[in-house]
Amino acid sequence: MSTIQFSSLANRLRRTEIRELLKLTRMPGTISFGGGLPDPSIFPYEPVKKASIRAVEEFGRQSLQYSPTEGEPFFCEQVAAFMNRQGEKVRPNEIFSVASSQQGLDLLAKIFVDPGSAVIVERPSYVGAIQSFRQFGADLHGVAMDNDGIIPDRLKDKIDDLIHRGNRPRFIYLIPDFQNPSGINLSLKRRKQVLAIAAAYDLIVVEDSPYRELRFEGDLIPSLRSLDPDGRVIQMKTLSKFFSPGFRIGWITAPPEVLEKLIMAKQGTDLCTSAFTSIMTACLFQDGSIERQIEISKQLYAKKAKAMLDALDRYMPDADGLSWSHPEGGMFLWLRLPECIDTTEMLYDAVEKKVAYVIGSCFYSDGSGRNEIRLNYSYPTVEEIDRGIRSLAEVVESRIHEEVTSAHRS
Amino acid sequence: MSTIQFSSLANRLRRTEIRELLKLTRMPGTISFGGGLPDPSIFPYEPVKKASIRAVEEFGRQSLQYSPTEGEPFFCEQVAAFMNRQGEKVRPNEIFSVASSQQGLDLLAKIFVDPGSAVIVERPSYVGAIQSFRQFGADLHGVAMDNDGIIPDRLKDKIDDLIHRGNRPRFIYLIPDFQNPSGINLSLKRRKQVLAIAAAYDLIVVEDSPYRELRFEGDLIPSLRSLDPDGRVIQMKTLSKFFSPGFRIGWITAPPEVLEKLIMAKQGTDLCTSAFTSIMTACLFQDGSIERQIEISKQLYAKKAKAMLDALDRYMPDADGLSWSHPEGGMFLWLRLPECIDTTEMLYDAVEKKVAYVIGSCFYSDGSGRNEIRLNYSYPTVEEIDRGIRSLAEVVESRIHEEVTSAHRS
């Protein structure tokens, strides 16, 4: 082949830096704070085995067949029951199954994004969402966060500005609970403010909610969906973070006219979600295995988050501009280094010291965050967390020292 | 919500007629020749149960975790071994896993199709491919087939015409074996001619190959991929037709520069295929279950195809313009009725007589095929096939009678 003519979507595709850098970090012996993987040591092997046997013996004819595009009825029924136990009011026929929340993001991009369409995201935001929206040519606009999440005044200004420029945003994309990458929670007051702004401008709000169930400290804050009086919230859930990413199972609730489009888009995308893993999931909800797994995960990740915070306190140098978040749940901790440090350059030193992280700039739609990094604590062991943070602290310390020396020299 | 602004892709979405009509046919007691479902009575329940247990006990840490976007290594290895046994020369690192071949079609559309891009398809062609390509705004151009498949001269003329109009086709989409919906095989001579034309114009050829393994009569014809000297064929395979559609597992081989784009597009589409069902599939290839299932399916579908052909011979009236295909494999038989009959109108009569089919016009990109229908014989039982075809023949006979009468009256 000499002349392959690709689409403009294909020409926008880039191997994401995060994934290229992750390859660096897969050297044997390297402690990785990159990725966002659950701890395989607590995977629920026995319950999964039991559910797979049940999926064949009791539901074999459905499990091995095509399922409805909307979702396997048994799955929708069990998910709705779970969501109701979690404080959402939802009926089974409002549950739309997707093969991972990444697929949900792809479907959202399909039905909302034209090349040049404005989409509002948090600064920083989830790299996979940035990637899905960008595939379709979205013009991403980041709005700053503080410790209570996205800043309402800034959100309002951004919307005004976009409307003024004739590019009304297609939706506002938020991760309100234990945001990836920052670990920040959107406060209750802010949730109400964000919804009021969305109502004033009649905008769709996407609530991506993979980590909500993993709260190990503090009080649960009502979801955007449950606070929304006019049905403008699209809520996206996944099994990947609190149970297993190996099933590729998630679900979406959305306003009816949006749901209709999502279902039609899914027909052309993959016809239907796996009946086999949908029915296994339904069995695992029904017998309580998933809720037990959530408890087990929370306990372990609380311990690991504490191990990471302790190690940071113990090993990190005192330096102006060096700070980190204190997560109450989820899988990530966010570290800010002094402005003078470029965390992409620093990664090569870190990998030499056998420790890895994800560079902050991956999570910004505008390339900022060069002095920031995301640290994952769910995957490494407690012992690795201690050892890895010690190595990382040494790297940070010598970088700061170098910068100070070179500043003095110049 | 009062003003939701959807994308142009969303505005192109239509609930496909085929799916709306299928709803009609789901009345209790209706014998359905619609759909393209394997027979659940032969689903390999015990092997699947065994594989699921093995996926947990032996491969649990991988099965429940994220997998590489390219595919689970064990899966790629076992698929490559299978493909080599089937006469393809392929290495494990050339296998790219997809969550169903429908996902493969979506990824193809993503990387090749811009609004208005020309794509060449057979007339008729697979409705799901038409749908995926249309989502992205493809300008589909059908090329006529005869009993040996797509007609080379017509293909060449179509390409010339498109190039002349400045719309060089992005690829040629073919289903060479037991084509859906026609059941036709592309002959060996034609395969070589098609590849020579593709080479002359330097075009990509997509070989969608879900039914190839289900040949119950006649000799295997080499695949386009195996006949292709310059690596211009993208071959798409799926487990859905010869094993189980419940896993949502397929795979693609493609020229390296195309594969690279497909993998990047998949990252934003769903990150990765289910590790759990990929590993189960690998186990099922390894222990021979899939090849045994292919044999079982072939034997059963041979019997069912014969039952349908016998019933058509027995019950259908003698009428000019009434004919049907004689499949050597796959799941479908194609029926042509006299020109005067509209099979969409006739469907309501058929459903009243408790028998259903898919209207032919679904499979044409230009709305033709109004007097044609697709009949599936893999799903109904032999007894249902006989009874259903008898009812269908009655409907056809009375329609022909009505048309003749009304023609005489006018």
mmCIF file with all atom_site columns, N, CA and C in Angstrom, chain A residues 1-3 7-8 10 19 49 52 57 64 66 103 106 110-111 114 132 202 232 241 244-246 248 261 267-270 272 274, chain B residues 1-3 7-8 10 19 49 52 57 64 66 103 106 110-111 114 132 202 232 241 244-246 248 261 267-268 270 272 274:
data_model
loop_
_atom_site.group_PDB
_atom_site.id
_atom_site.type_symbol
_atom_site.label_atom_id
_atom_site.label_alt_id
_atom_site.label_comp_id
_atom_site.label_asym_id
_atom_site.label_entity_id
_atom_site.label_seq_id
_atom_site.pdbx_PDB_ins_code
_atom_site.Cartn_x
_atom_site.Cartn_y
_atom_site.Cartn_z
_atom_site.occupancy
_atom_site.B_iso_or_equiv
_atom_site.pdbx_formal_charge
_atom_site.auth_seq_id
_atom_site.auth_comp_id
_atom_site.auth_asym_id
_atom_site.auth_atom_id
_atom_site.pdbx_PDB_model_num
ATOM 1   N N  . MET A 1 1   ? 0.847   -1.192  0.000  1.00 0.00 ? 1   MET A N  1
ATOM 2   C CA . MET A 1 1   ? 0.000   0.000   0.000  1.00 0.00 ? 1   MET A CA 1
ATOM 3   C C  . MET A 1 1   ? 0.880   1.239   0.000  1.00 0.00 ? 1   MET A C  1
ATOM 4   N N  . SER A 1 2   ? 0.562   2.153   -0.895 1.00 0.00 ? 2   SER A N  1
ATOM 5   C CA . SER A 1 2   ? 1.367   3.371   -0.877 1.00 0.00 ? 2   SER A CA 1
ATOM 6   C C  . SER A 1 2   ? 0.559   4.587   -0.446 1.00 0.00 ? 2   SER A C  1
ATOM 7   N N  . THR A 1 3   ? -0.719  4.613   -0.768 1.00 0.00 ? 3   THR A N  1
ATOM 8   C CA . THR A 1 3   ? -1.488  5.833   -0.463 1.00 0.00 ? 3   THR A CA 1
ATOM 9   C C  . THR A 1 3   ? -2.751  5.494   0.306  1.00 0.00 ? 3   THR A C  1
ATOM 10  N N  . SER A 1 7   ? -9.193  9.222   7.675  1.00 0.00 ? 7   SER A N  1
ATOM 11  C CA . SER A 1 7   ? -10.181 10.265  7.987  1.00 0.00 ? 7   SER A CA 1
ATOM 12  C C  . SER A 1 7   ? -9.533  11.379  8.797  1.00 0.00 ? 7   SER A C  1
ATOM 13  N N  . SER A 1 8   ? -10.251 12.481  8.959  1.00 0.00 ? 8   SER A N  1
ATOM 14  C CA . SER A 1 8   ? -9.699  13.553  9.799  1.00 0.00 ? 8   SER A CA 1
ATOM 15  C C  . SER A 1 8   ? -9.653  13.095  11.252 1.00 0.00 ? 8   SER A C  1
ATOM 16  N N  . ALA A 1 10  ? -8.866  10.089  12.221 1.00 0.00 ? 10  ALA A N  1
ATOM 17  C CA . ALA A 1 10  ? -7.616  9.314   12.306 1.00 0.00 ? 10  ALA A CA 1
ATOM 18  C C  . ALA A 1 10  ? -6.404  10.237  12.359 1.00 0.00 ? 10  ALA A C  1
ATOM 19  N N  . ARG A 1 19  ? 0.365   6.867   27.863 1.00 0.00 ? 19  ARG A N  1
ATOM 20  C CA . ARG A 1 19  ? 0.550   5.455   27.574 1.00 0.00 ? 19  ARG A CA 1
ATOM 21  C C  . ARG A 1 19  ? 1.980   5.154   27.125 1.00 0.00 ? 19  ARG A C  1
ATOM 22  N N  . LYS A 1 49  ? -16.044 -16.925 40.143 1.00 0.00 ? 49  LYS A N  1
ATOM 23  C CA . LYS A 1 49  ? -16.160 -18.303 39.652 1.00 0.00 ? 49  LYS A CA 1
ATOM 24  C C  . LYS A 1 49  ? -17.601 -18.792 39.817 1.00 0.00 ? 49  LYS A C  1
ATOM 25  N N  . SER A 1 52  ? -19.878 -17.166 37.302 1.00 0.00 ? 52  SER A N  1
ATOM 26  C CA . SER A 1 52  ? -19.725 -17.645 35.928 1.00 0.00 ? 52  SER A CA 1
ATOM 27  C C  . SER A 1 52  ? -20.420 -18.998 35.760 1.00 0.00 ? 52  SER A C  1
ATOM 28  N N  . GLU A 1 57  ? -25.158 -22.229 33.992 1.00 0.00 ? 57  GLU A N  1
ATOM 29  C CA . GLU A 1 57  ? -26.145 -23.247 34.383 1.00 0.00 ? 57  GLU A CA 1
ATOM 30  C C  . GLU A 1 57  ? -27.571 -22.716 34.430 1.00 0.00 ? 57  GLU A C  1
ATOM 31  N N  . LEU A 1 64  ? -25.035 -16.744 26.432 1.00 0.00 ? 64  LEU A N  1
ATOM 32  C CA . LEU A 1 64  ? -24.210 -16.987 25.243 1.00 0.00 ? 64  LEU A CA 1
ATOM 33  C C  . LEU A 1 64  ? -24.812 -16.381 23.975 1.00 0.00 ? 64  LEU A C  1
ATOM 34  N N  . TYR A 1 66  ? -26.816 -12.957 21.789 1.00 0.00 ? 66  TYR A N  1
ATOM 35  C CA . TYR A 1 66  ? -26.871 -11.497 21.725 1.00 0.00 ? 66  TYR A CA 1
ATOM 36  C C  . TYR A 1 66  ? -27.803 -10.994 22.819 1.00 0.00 ? 66  TYR A C  1
ATOM 37  N N  . GLN A 1 103 ? -16.414 3.453   26.876 1.00 0.00 ? 103 GLN A N  1
ATOM 38  C CA . GLN A 1 103 ? -17.373 3.387   25.774 1.00 0.00 ? 103 GLN A CA 1
ATOM 39  C C  . GLN A 1 103 ? -18.448 4.454   25.934 1.00 0.00 ? 103 GLN A C  1
ATOM 40  N N  . ASP A 1 106 ? -17.089 7.601   24.589 1.00 0.00 ? 106 ASP A N  1
ATOM 41  C CA . ASP A 1 106 ? -17.075 7.553   23.134 1.00 0.00 ? 106 ASP A CA 1
ATOM 42  C C  . ASP A 1 106 ? -18.471 7.827   22.579 1.00 0.00 ? 106 ASP A C  1
ATOM 43  N N  . LYS A 1 110 ? -19.759 10.861  20.308 1.00 0.00 ? 110 LYS A N  1
ATOM 44  C CA . LYS A 1 110 ? -20.458 10.622  19.045 1.00 0.00 ? 110 LYS A CA 1
ATOM 45  C C  . LYS A 1 110 ? -21.723 11.462  18.922 1.00 0.00 ? 110 LYS A C  1
ATOM 46  N N  . ILE A 1 111 ? -22.516 11.482  19.995 1.00 0.00 ? 111 ILE A N  1
ATOM 47  C CA . ILE A 1 111 ? -23.825 12.149  19.842 1.00 0.00 ? 111 ILE A CA 1
ATOM 48  C C  . ILE A 1 111 ? -23.784 13.653  20.098 1.00 0.00 ? 111 ILE A C  1
ATOM 49  N N  . ASP A 1 114 ? -19.170 17.735  17.392 1.00 0.00 ? 114 ASP A N  1
ATOM 50  C CA . ASP A 1 114 ? -18.723 17.968  16.021 1.00 0.00 ? 114 ASP A CA 1
ATOM 51  C C  . ASP A 1 114 ? -17.334 18.614  16.096 1.00 0.00 ? 114 ASP A C  1
ATOM 52  N N  . SER A 1 132 ? -11.163 10.821  24.239 1.00 0.00 ? 132 SER A N  1
ATOM 53  C CA . SER A 1 132 ? -12.401 10.493  23.503 1.00 0.00 ? 132 SER A CA 1
ATOM 54  C C  . SER A 1 132 ? -13.012 11.740  22.860 1.00 0.00 ? 132 SER A C  1
ATOM 55  N N  . ASP A 1 202 ? -29.334 26.248  30.522 1.00 0.00 ? 202 ASP A N  1
ATOM 56  C CA . ASP A 1 202 ? -29.952 25.060  29.907 1.00 0.00 ? 202 ASP A CA 1
ATOM 57  C C  . ASP A 1 202 ? -28.907 24.133  29.279 1.00 0.00 ? 202 ASP A C  1
ATOM 58  N N  . ARG A 1 232 ? -31.151 16.980  33.728 1.00 0.00 ? 232 ARG A N  1
ATOM 59  C CA . ARG A 1 232 ? -30.146 17.421  32.760 1.00 0.00 ? 232 ARG A CA 1
ATOM 60  C C  . ARG A 1 232 ? -28.804 16.720  33.004 1.00 0.00 ? 232 ARG A C  1
ATOM 61  N N  . LYS A 1 241 ? -13.560 0.143   38.883 1.00 0.00 ? 241 LYS A N  1
ATOM 62  C CA . LYS A 1 241 ? -12.735 0.611   39.988 1.00 0.00 ? 241 LYS A CA 1
ATOM 63  C C  . LYS A 1 241 ? -13.072 -0.083  41.299 1.00 0.00 ? 241 LYS A C  1
ATOM 64  N N  . SER A 1 244 ? -14.098 -5.016  39.187 1.00 0.00 ? 244 SER A N  1
ATOM 65  C CA . SER A 1 244 ? -13.107 -5.574  38.265 1.00 0.00 ? 244 SER A CA 1
ATOM 66  C C  . SER A 1 244 ? -13.186 -4.880  36.922 1.00 0.00 ? 244 SER A C  1
ATOM 67  N N  . PRO A 1 245 ? -12.038 -4.459  36.381 1.00 0.00 ? 245 PRO A N  1
ATOM 68  C CA . PRO A 1 245 ? -12.041 -3.874  35.037 1.00 0.00 ? 245 PRO A CA 1
ATOM 69  C C  . PRO A 1 245 ? -12.055 -4.937  33.937 1.00 0.00 ? 245 PRO A C  1
ATOM 70  N N  . GLY A 1 246 ? -11.909 -6.214  34.321 1.00 0.00 ? 246 GLY A N  1
ATOM 71  C CA . GLY A 1 246 ? -11.802 -7.275  33.327 1.00 0.00 ? 246 GLY A CA 1
ATOM 72  C C  . GLY A 1 246 ? -13.110 -7.615  32.646 1.00 0.00 ? 246 GLY A C  1
ATOM 73  N N  . ARG A 1 248 ? -15.382 -5.241  31.596 1.00 0.00 ? 248 ARG A N  1
ATOM 74  C CA . ARG A 1 248 ? -15.798 -4.153  30.681 1.00 0.00 ? 248 ARG A CA 1
ATOM 75  C C  . ARG A 1 248 ? -17.306 -3.940  30.794 1.00 0.00 ? 248 ARG A C  1
ATOM 76  N N  . LYS A 1 261 ? -30.689 8.543   21.715 1.00 0.00 ? 261 LYS A N  1
ATOM 77  C CA . LYS A 1 261 ? -29.558 8.718   20.782 1.00 0.00 ? 261 LYS A CA 1
ATOM 78  C C  . LYS A 1 261 ? -28.400 7.794   21.162 1.00 0.00 ? 261 LYS A C  1
ATOM 79  N N  . GLN A 1 267 ? -25.849 0.784   18.742 1.00 0.00 ? 267 GLN A N  1
ATOM 80  C CA . GLN A 1 267 ? -26.130 -0.249  17.724 1.00 0.00 ? 267 GLN A CA 1
ATOM 81  C C  . GLN A 1 267 ? -25.025 -0.314  16.686 1.00 0.00 ? 267 GLN A C  1
ATOM 82  N N  . GLY A 1 268 ? -24.593 0.831   16.200 1.00 0.00 ? 268 GLY A N  1
ATOM 83  C CA . GLY A 1 268 ? -23.531 0.851   15.203 1.00 0.00 ? 268 GLY A CA 1
ATOM 84  C C  . GLY A 1 268 ? -22.140 0.706   15.800 1.00 0.00 ? 268 GLY A C  1
ATOM 85  N N  . THR A 1 269 ? -22.031 0.811   17.121 1.00 0.00 ? 269 THR A N  1
ATOM 86  C CA . THR A 1 269 ? -20.719 0.793   17.782 1.00 0.00 ? 269 THR A CA 1
ATOM 87  C C  . THR A 1 269 ? -20.289 -0.615  18.162 1.00 0.00 ? 269 THR A C  1
ATOM 88  N N  . ASP A 1 270 ? -21.209 -1.387  18.741 1.00 0.00 ? 270 ASP A N  1
ATOM 89  C CA . ASP A 1 270 ? -20.884 -2.792  19.067 1.00 0.00 ? 270 ASP A CA 1
ATOM 90  C C  . ASP A 1 270 ? -22.134 -3.669  19.215 1.00 0.00 ? 270 ASP A C  1
ATOM 91  N N  . CYS A 1 272 ? -24.278 -4.663  21.113 1.00 0.00 ? 272 CYS A N  1
ATOM 92  C CA . CYS A 1 272 ? -24.734 -4.877  22.483 1.00 0.00 ? 272 CYS A CA 1
ATOM 93  C C  . CYS A 1 272 ? -23.542 -5.194  23.373 1.00 0.00 ? 272 CYS A C  1
ATOM 94  N N  . SER A 1 274 ? -21.662 -7.493  26.277 1.00 0.00 ? 274 SER A N  1
ATOM 95  C CA . SER A 1 274 ? -21.579 -8.938  26.475 1.00 0.00 ? 274 SER A CA 1
ATOM 96  C C  . SER A 1 274 ? -22.676 -9.424  27.423 1.00 0.00 ? 274 SER A C  1
ATOM 97  N N  . MET B 1 1   ? -34.960 19.840  30.258 1.00 0.00 ? 1   MET B N  1
ATOM 98  C CA . MET B 1 1   ? -34.089 20.271  29.160 1.00 0.00 ? 1   MET B CA 1
ATOM 99  C C  . MET B 1 1   ? -34.958 20.722  27.987 1.00 0.00 ? 1   MET B C  1
ATOM 100 N N  . SER B 1 2   ? -34.618 21.869  27.451 1.00 0.00 ? 2   SER B N  1
ATOM 101 C CA . SER B 1 2   ? -35.415 22.298  26.300 1.00 0.00 ? 2   SER B CA 1
ATOM 102 C C  . SER B 1 2   ? -34.600 22.327  25.012 1.00 0.00 ? 2   SER B C  1
ATOM 103 N N  . THR B 1 3   ? -33.317 22.613  25.115 1.00 0.00 ? 3   THR B N  1
ATOM 104 C CA . THR B 1 3   ? -32.538 22.755  23.876 1.00 0.00 ? 3   THR B CA 1
ATOM 105 C C  . THR B 1 3   ? -31.271 21.903  23.919 1.00 0.00 ? 3   THR B C  1
ATOM 106 N N  . SER B 1 7   ? -24.828 16.313  17.842 1.00 0.00 ? 7   SER B N  1
ATOM 107 C CA . SER B 1 7   ? -23.830 16.385  16.763 1.00 0.00 ? 7   SER B CA 1
ATOM 108 C C  . SER B 1 7   ? -24.474 16.030  15.426 1.00 0.00 ? 7   SER B C  1
ATOM 109 N N  . SER B 1 8   ? -23.745 16.272  14.359 1.00 0.00 ? 8   SER B N  1
ATOM 110 C CA . SER B 1 8   ? -24.287 15.876  13.055 1.00 0.00 ? 8   SER B CA 1
ATOM 111 C C  . SER B 1 8   ? -24.336 14.347  12.948 1.00 0.00 ? 8   SER B C  1
ATOM 112 N N  . ALA B 1 10  ? -25.160 12.388  15.416 1.00 0.00 ? 10  ALA B N  1
ATOM 113 C CA . ALA B 1 10  ? -26.418 12.038  16.101 1.00 0.00 ? 10  ALA B CA 1
ATOM 114 C C  . ALA B 1 10  ? -27.621 12.317  15.212 1.00 0.00 ? 10  ALA B C  1
ATOM 115 N N  . ARG B 1 19  ? -34.489 -3.274  12.803 1.00 0.00 ? 19  ARG B N  1
ATOM 116 C CA . ARG B 1 19  ? -34.689 -3.503  14.237 1.00 0.00 ? 19  ARG B CA 1
ATOM 117 C C  . ARG B 1 19  ? -36.122 -3.189  14.667 1.00 0.00 ? 19  ARG B C  1
ATOM 118 N N  . LYS B 1 49  ? -18.318 -23.380 30.757 1.00 0.00 ? 49  LYS B N  1
ATOM 119 C CA . LYS B 1 49  ? -18.207 -23.419 32.219 1.00 0.00 ? 49  LYS B CA 1
ATOM 120 C C  . LYS B 1 49  ? -16.771 -23.765 32.613 1.00 0.00 ? 49  LYS B C  1
ATOM 121 N N  . SER B 1 52  ? -14.478 -20.852 31.999 1.00 0.00 ? 52  SER B N  1
ATOM 122 C CA . SER B 1 52  ? -14.631 -19.735 32.938 1.00 0.00 ? 52  SER B CA 1
ATOM 123 C C  . SER B 1 52  ? -13.934 -20.057 34.263 1.00 0.00 ? 52  SER B C  1
ATOM 124 N N  . GLU B 1 57  ? -9.207  -19.577 37.929 1.00 0.00 ? 57  GLU B N  1
ATOM 125 C CA . GLU B 1 57  ? -8.238  -20.309 38.751 1.00 0.00 ? 57  GLU B CA 1
ATOM 126 C C  . GLU B 1 57  ? -6.810  -20.181 38.244 1.00 0.00 ? 57  GLU B C  1
ATOM 127 N N  . LEU B 1 64  ? -9.264  -10.564 35.499 1.00 0.00 ? 64  LEU B N  1
ATOM 128 C CA . LEU B 1 64  ? -10.083 -9.538  36.154 1.00 0.00 ? 64  LEU B CA 1
ATOM 129 C C  . LEU B 1 64  ? -9.475  -8.146  36.032 1.00 0.00 ? 64  LEU B C  1
ATOM 130 N N  . TYR B 1 66  ? -7.432  -4.887  33.638 1.00 0.00 ? 66  TYR B N  1
ATOM 131 C CA . TYR B 1 66  ? -7.357  -4.313  32.293 1.00 0.00 ? 66  TYR B CA 1
ATOM 132 C C  . TYR B 1 66  ? -6.429  -5.166  31.434 1.00 0.00 ? 66  TYR B C  1
ATOM 133 N N  . GLN B 1 103 ? -17.748 -3.740  16.435 1.00 0.00 ? 103 GLN B N  1
ATOM 134 C CA . GLN B 1 103 ? -16.779 -2.738  16.893 1.00 0.00 ? 103 GLN B CA 1
ATOM 135 C C  . GLN B 1 103 ? -15.694 -2.525  15.841 1.00 0.00 ? 103 GLN B C  1
ATOM 136 N N  . ASP B 1 106 ? -17.023 -0.136  13.389 1.00 0.00 ? 106 ASP B N  1
ATOM 137 C CA . ASP B 1 106 ? -17.029 1.214   13.949 1.00 0.00 ? 106 ASP B CA 1
ATOM 138 C C  . ASP B 1 106 ? -15.623 1.813   13.887 1.00 0.00 ? 106 ASP B C  1
ATOM 139 N N  . LYS B 1 110 ? -14.305 5.008   11.877 1.00 0.00 ? 110 LYS B N  1
ATOM 140 C CA . LYS B 1 110 ? -13.598 6.104   12.549 1.00 0.00 ? 110 LYS B CA 1
ATOM 141 C C  . LYS B 1 110 ? -12.326 6.510   11.811 1.00 0.00 ? 110 LYS B C  1
ATOM 142 N N  . ILE B 1 111 ? -11.548 5.507   11.414 1.00 0.00 ? 111 ILE B N  1
ATOM 143 C CA . ILE B 1 111 ? -10.237 5.879   10.857 1.00 0.00 ? 111 ILE B CA 1
ATOM 144 C C  . ILE B 1 111 ? -10.273 6.167   9.353  1.00 0.00 ? 111 ILE B C  1
ATOM 145 N N  . ASP B 1 114 ? -14.826 10.187  6.501  1.00 0.00 ? 114 ASP B N  1
ATOM 146 C CA . ASP B 1 114 ? -15.264 11.553  6.761  1.00 0.00 ? 114 ASP B CA 1
ATOM 147 C C  . ASP B 1 114 ? -16.638 11.723  6.121  1.00 0.00 ? 114 ASP B C  1
ATOM 148 N N  . SER B 1 132 ? -22.906 1.404   10.464 1.00 0.00 ? 132 SER B N  1
ATOM 149 C CA . SER B 1 132 ? -21.674 1.958   11.039 1.00 0.00 ? 132 SER B CA 1
ATOM 150 C C  . SER B 1 132 ? -21.045 2.996   10.113 1.00 0.00 ? 132 SER B C  1
ATOM 151 N N  . ASP B 1 202 ? -4.678  0.877   -6.088 1.00 0.00 ? 202 ASP B N  1
ATOM 152 C CA . ASP B 1 202 ? -4.070  1.017   -4.757 1.00 0.00 ? 202 ASP B CA 1
ATOM 153 C C  . ASP B 1 202 ? -5.125  1.284   -3.675 1.00 0.00 ? 202 ASP B C  1
ATOM 154 N N  . ARG B 1 232 ? -2.946  -5.438  1.436  1.00 0.00 ? 232 ARG B N  1
ATOM 155 C CA . ARG B 1 232 ? -3.955  -4.372  1.366  1.00 0.00 ? 232 ARG B CA 1
ATOM 156 C C  . ARG B 1 232 ? -5.292  -4.845  1.935  1.00 0.00 ? 232 ARG B C  1
ATOM 157 N N  . LYS B 1 241 ? -20.668 -16.139 15.252 1.00 0.00 ? 241 LYS B N  1
ATOM 158 C CA . LYS B 1 241 ? -21.501 -16.994 14.419 1.00 0.00 ? 241 LYS B CA 1
ATOM 159 C C  . LYS B 1 241 ? -21.181 -18.470 14.599 1.00 0.00 ? 241 LYS B C  1
ATOM 160 N N  . SER B 1 244 ? -20.177 -18.253 19.967 1.00 0.00 ? 244 SER B N  1
ATOM 161 C CA . SER B 1 244 ? -21.165 -17.582 20.809 1.00 0.00 ? 244 SER B CA 1
ATOM 162 C C  . SER B 1 244 ? -21.071 -16.078 20.642 1.00 0.00 ? 244 SER B C  1
ATOM 163 N N  . PRO B 1 245 ? -22.229 -15.410 20.432 1.00 0.00 ? 245 PRO B N  1
ATOM 164 C CA . PRO B 1 245 ? -22.199 -13.951 20.356 1.00 0.00 ? 245 PRO B CA 1
ATOM 165 C C  . PRO B 1 245 ? -22.176 -13.296 21.738 1.00 0.00 ? 245 PRO B C  1
ATOM 166 N N  . GLY B 1 246 ? -22.345 -14.105 22.792 1.00 0.00 ? 246 GLY B N  1
ATOM 167 C CA . GLY B 1 246 ? -22.453 -13.552 24.150 1.00 0.00 ? 246 GLY B CA 1
ATOM 168 C C  . GLY B 1 246 ? -21.144 -13.048 24.711 1.00 0.00 ? 246 GLY B C  1
ATOM 169 N N  . ARG B 1 248 ? -18.866 -11.222 22.889 1.00 0.00 ? 248 ARG B N  1
ATOM 170 C CA . ARG B 1 248 ? -18.438 -9.998  22.203 1.00 0.00 ? 248 ARG B CA 1
ATOM 171 C C  . ARG B 1 248 ? -16.937 -10.032 21.952 1.00 0.00 ? 248 ARG B C  1
ATOM 172 N N  . LYS B 1 261 ? -3.394  2.787   13.592 1.00 0.00 ? 261 LYS B N  1
ATOM 173 C CA . LYS B 1 261 ? -4.516  3.725   13.751 1.00 0.00 ? 261 LYS B CA 1
ATOM 174 C C  . LYS B 1 261 ? -5.688  3.053   14.470 1.00 0.00 ? 261 LYS B C  1
ATOM 175 N N  . GLN B 1 267 ? -8.277  2.842   21.873 1.00 0.00 ? 267 GLN B N  1
ATOM 176 C CA . GLN B 1 267 ? -8.008  3.422   23.199 1.00 0.00 ? 267 GLN B CA 1
ATOM 177 C C  . GLN B 1 267 ? -9.122  4.375   23.623 1.00 0.00 ? 267 GLN B C  1
ATOM 178 N N  . GLY B 1 268 ? -9.530  5.242   22.722 1.00 0.00 ? 268 GLY B N  1
ATOM 179 C CA . GLY B 1 268 ? -10.581 6.198   23.059 1.00 0.00 ? 268 GLY B CA 1
ATOM 180 C C  . GLY B 1 268 ? -11.976 5.603   22.963 1.00 0.00 ? 268 GLY B C  1
ATOM 181 N N  . ASP B 1 270 ? -12.929 2.103   23.878 1.00 0.00 ? 270 ASP B N  1
ATOM 182 C CA . ASP B 1 270 ? -13.265 1.318   25.077 1.00 0.00 ? 270 ASP B CA 1
ATOM 183 C C  . ASP B 1 270 ? -12.032 0.830   25.842 1.00 0.00 ? 270 ASP B C  1
ATOM 184 N N  . CYS B 1 272 ? -9.909  -1.294  26.094 1.00 0.00 ? 272 CYS B N  1
ATOM 185 C CA . CYS B 1 272 ? -9.456  -2.656  25.815 1.00 0.00 ? 272 CYS B CA 1
ATOM 186 C C  . CYS B 1 272 ? -10.659 -3.598  25.796 1.00 0.00 ? 272 CYS B C  1
ATOM 187 N N  . SER B 1 274 ? -12.572 -7.103  26.899 1.00 0.00 ? 274 SER B N  1
ATOM 188 C CA . SER B 1 274 ? -12.662 -7.811  28.178 1.00 0.00 ? 274 SER B CA 1
ATOM 189 C C  . SER B 1 274 ? -11.572 -8.874  28.304 1.00 0.00 ? 274 SER B C  1
#
